[in-house]
PDB file of C-alpha atoms in Angstrom:
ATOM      1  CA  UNK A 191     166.489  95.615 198.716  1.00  0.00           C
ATOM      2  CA  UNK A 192     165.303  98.813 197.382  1.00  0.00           C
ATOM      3  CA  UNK A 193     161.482 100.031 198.217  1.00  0.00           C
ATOM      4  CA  UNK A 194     159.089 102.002 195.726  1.00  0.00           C
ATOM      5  CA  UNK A 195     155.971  99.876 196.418  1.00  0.00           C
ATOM      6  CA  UNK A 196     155.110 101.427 193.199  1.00  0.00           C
ATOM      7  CA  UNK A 197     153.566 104.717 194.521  1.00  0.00           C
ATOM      8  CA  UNK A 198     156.336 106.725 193.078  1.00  0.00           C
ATOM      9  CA  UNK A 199     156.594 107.982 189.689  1.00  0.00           C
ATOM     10  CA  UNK A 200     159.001 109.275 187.352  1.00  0.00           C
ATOM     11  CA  UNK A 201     157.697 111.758 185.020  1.00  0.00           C
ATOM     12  CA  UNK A 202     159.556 112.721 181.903  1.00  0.00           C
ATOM     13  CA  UNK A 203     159.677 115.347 179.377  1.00  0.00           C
ATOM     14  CA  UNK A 204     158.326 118.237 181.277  1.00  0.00           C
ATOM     15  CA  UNK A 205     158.191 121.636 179.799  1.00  0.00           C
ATOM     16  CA  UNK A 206     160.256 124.103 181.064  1.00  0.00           C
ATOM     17  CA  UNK A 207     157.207 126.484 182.443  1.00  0.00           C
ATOM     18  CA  UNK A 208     156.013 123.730 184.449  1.00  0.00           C
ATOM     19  CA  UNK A 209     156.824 124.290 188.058  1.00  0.00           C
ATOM     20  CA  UNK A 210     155.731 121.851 191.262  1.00  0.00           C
ATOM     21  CA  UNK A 211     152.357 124.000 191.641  1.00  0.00           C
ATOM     22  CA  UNK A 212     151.713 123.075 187.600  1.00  0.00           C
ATOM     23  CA  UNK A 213     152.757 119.196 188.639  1.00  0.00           C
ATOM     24  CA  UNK A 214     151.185 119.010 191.457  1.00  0.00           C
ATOM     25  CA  UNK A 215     147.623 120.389 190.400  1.00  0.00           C
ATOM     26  CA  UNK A 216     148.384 117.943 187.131  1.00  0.00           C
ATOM     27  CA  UNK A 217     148.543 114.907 189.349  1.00  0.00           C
ATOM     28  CA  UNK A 218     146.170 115.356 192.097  1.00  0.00           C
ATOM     29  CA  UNK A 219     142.789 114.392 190.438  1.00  0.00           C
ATOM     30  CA  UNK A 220     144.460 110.795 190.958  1.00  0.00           C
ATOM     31  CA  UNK A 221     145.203 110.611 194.273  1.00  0.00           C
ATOM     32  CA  UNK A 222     146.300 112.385 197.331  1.00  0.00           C
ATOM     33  CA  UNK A 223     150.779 113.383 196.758  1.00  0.00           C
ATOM     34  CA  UNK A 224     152.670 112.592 199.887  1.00  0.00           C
ATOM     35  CA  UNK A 225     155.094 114.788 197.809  1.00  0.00           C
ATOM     36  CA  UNK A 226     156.738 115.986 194.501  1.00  0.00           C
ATOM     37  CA  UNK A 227     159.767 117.166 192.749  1.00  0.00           C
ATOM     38  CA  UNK A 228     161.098 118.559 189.712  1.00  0.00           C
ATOM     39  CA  UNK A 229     164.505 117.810 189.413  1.00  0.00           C
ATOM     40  CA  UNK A 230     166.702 121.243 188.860  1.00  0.00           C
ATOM     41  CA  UNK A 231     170.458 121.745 187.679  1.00  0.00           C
ATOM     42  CA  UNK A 232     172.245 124.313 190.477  1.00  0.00           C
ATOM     43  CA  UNK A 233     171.012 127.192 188.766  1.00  0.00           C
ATOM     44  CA  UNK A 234     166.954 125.992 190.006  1.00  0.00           C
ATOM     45  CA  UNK A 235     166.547 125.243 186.403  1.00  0.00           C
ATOM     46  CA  UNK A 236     164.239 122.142 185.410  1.00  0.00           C
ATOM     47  CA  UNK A 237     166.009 118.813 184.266  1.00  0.00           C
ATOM     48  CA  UNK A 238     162.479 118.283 182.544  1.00  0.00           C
ATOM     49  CA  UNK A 239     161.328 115.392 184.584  1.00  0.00           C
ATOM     50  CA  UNK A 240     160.714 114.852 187.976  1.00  0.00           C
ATOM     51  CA  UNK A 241     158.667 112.494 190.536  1.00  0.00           C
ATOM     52  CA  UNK A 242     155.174 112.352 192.133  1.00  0.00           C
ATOM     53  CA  UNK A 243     154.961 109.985 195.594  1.00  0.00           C
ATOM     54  CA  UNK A 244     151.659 108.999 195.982  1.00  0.00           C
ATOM     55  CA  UNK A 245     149.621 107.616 199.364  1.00  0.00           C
ATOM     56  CA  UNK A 246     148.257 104.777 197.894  1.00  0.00           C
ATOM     57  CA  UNK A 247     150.007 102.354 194.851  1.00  0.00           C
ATOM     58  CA  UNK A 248     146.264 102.261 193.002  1.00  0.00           C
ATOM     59  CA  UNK A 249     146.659 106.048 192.965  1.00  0.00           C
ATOM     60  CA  UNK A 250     149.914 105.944 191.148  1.00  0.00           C
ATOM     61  CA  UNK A 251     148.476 103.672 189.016  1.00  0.00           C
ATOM     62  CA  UNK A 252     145.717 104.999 188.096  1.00  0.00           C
ATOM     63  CA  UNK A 253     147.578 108.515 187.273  1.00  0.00           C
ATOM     64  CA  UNK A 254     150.197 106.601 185.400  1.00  0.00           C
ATOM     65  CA  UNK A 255     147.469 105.145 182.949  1.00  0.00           C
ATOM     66  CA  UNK A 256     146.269 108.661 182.462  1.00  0.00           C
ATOM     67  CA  UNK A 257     148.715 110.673 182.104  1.00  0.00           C
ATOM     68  CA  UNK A 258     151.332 108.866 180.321  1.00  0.00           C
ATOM     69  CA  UNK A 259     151.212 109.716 176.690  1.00  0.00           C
ATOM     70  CA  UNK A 260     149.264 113.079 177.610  1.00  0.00           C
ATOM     71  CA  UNK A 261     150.080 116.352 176.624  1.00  0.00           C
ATOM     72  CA  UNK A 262     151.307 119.121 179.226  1.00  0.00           C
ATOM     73  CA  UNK A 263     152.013 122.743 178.289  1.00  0.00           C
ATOM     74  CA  UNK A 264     152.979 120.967 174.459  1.00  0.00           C
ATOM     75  CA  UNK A 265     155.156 118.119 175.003  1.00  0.00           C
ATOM     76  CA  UNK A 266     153.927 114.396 175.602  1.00  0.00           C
ATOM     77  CA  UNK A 267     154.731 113.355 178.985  1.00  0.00           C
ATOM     78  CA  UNK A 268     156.514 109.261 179.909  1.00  0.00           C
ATOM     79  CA  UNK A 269     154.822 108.364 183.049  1.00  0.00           C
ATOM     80  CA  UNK A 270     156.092 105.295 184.833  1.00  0.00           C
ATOM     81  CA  UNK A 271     157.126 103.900 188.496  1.00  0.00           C
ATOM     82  CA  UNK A 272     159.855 105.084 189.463  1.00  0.00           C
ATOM     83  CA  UNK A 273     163.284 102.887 189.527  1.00  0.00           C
ATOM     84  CA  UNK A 274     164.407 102.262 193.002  1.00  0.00           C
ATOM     85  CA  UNK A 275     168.206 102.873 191.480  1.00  0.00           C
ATOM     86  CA  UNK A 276     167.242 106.374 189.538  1.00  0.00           C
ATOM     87  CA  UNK A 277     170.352 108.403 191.201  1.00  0.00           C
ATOM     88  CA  UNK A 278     172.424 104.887 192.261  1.00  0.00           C
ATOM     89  CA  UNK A 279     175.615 106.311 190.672  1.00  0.00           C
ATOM     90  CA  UNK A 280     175.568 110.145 192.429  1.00  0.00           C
ATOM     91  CA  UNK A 281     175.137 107.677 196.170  1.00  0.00           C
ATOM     92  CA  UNK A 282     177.531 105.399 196.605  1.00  0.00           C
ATOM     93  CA  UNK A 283     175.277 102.183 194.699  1.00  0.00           C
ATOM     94  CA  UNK A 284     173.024 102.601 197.196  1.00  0.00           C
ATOM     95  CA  UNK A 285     169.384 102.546 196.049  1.00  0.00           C
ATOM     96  CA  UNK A 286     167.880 106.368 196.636  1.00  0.00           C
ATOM     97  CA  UNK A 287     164.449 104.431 197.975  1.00  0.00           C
ATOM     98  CA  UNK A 288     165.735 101.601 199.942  1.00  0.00           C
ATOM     99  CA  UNK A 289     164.569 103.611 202.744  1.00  0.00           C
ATOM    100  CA  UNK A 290     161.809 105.941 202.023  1.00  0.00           C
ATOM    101  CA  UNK A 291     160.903 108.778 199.564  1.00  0.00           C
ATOM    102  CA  UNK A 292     162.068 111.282 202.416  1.00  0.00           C
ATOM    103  CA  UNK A 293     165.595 110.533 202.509  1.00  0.00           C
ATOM    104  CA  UNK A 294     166.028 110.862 198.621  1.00  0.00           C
ATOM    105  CA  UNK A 295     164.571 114.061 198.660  1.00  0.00           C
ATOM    106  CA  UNK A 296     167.126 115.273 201.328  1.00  0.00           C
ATOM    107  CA  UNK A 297     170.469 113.558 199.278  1.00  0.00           C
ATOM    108  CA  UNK A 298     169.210 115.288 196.216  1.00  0.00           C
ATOM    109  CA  UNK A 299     168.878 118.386 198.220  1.00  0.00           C
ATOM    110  CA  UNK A 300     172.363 117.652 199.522  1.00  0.00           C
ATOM    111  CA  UNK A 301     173.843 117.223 195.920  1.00  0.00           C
ATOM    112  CA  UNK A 302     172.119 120.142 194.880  1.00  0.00           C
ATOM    113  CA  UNK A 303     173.936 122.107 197.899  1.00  0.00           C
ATOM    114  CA  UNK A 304     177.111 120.306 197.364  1.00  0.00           C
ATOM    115  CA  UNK A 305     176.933 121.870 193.345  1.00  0.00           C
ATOM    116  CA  UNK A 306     176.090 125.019 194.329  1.00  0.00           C
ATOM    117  CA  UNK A 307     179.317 125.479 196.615  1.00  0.00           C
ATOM    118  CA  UNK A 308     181.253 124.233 193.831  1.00  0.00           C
ATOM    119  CA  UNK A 309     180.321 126.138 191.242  1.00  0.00           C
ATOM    120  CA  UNK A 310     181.119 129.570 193.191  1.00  0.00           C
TER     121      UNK A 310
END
């Protein structure tokens, strides 16, 4: 059974100057971040989303109802809790939260390693 508990979010159409200091000091006013990540191609390049984990689930919430539909650096950001099963089909069907925030961040990592040595 995969876990979010709702404090993680998946934020969408990011801009390409926005960078995790831009996210982060975006997000904060809400809540304290256990962490954040824009997701990058293997050249460091942003995907233009990326996710904000949250200490507490009203936090999240409370940042979700704000800042979805806002406007950051000219484009209108989606804002919503993260699905459990956002990178299922790069991890053998196994849901990237089913056991904490921490251990997605290191198989993205991973991949991200993985593409690199592939690509040279």
């Amino acid at each position: 059974k995969a876990i979010n508990h709702k404090r993680i979010l998946y934020v969408g159409n990011l801009a390409e100057q926005v960078n995790d200091n831009i996210l982060y000091d975006a997000f904060v006013p809400f809540g304290d971040i256990i962490q954040l990540r824009i997701a990058t191609d293997f050249k460091q390049k942003s995907k233009g989303f990326g996710f904000v984990e949250y200490e507490l689930r009203e936090d999240a919430e409370h940042a979700m109802d704000n800042m979805n539909k806002s406007e950051l650096y000219g484009l209108v950001l989606n804002v919503n809790v993260a699905r459990p099963d956002v990178f299922t089909r790069q991890n053998n069907n196994k849901a990237i939260w089913e056991t904490n925030a921490e251990s997605y961040f290191e198989a993205v990592n991973n991949n991200e390693q993985k593409n690199e040595s592939s690509q040279t």
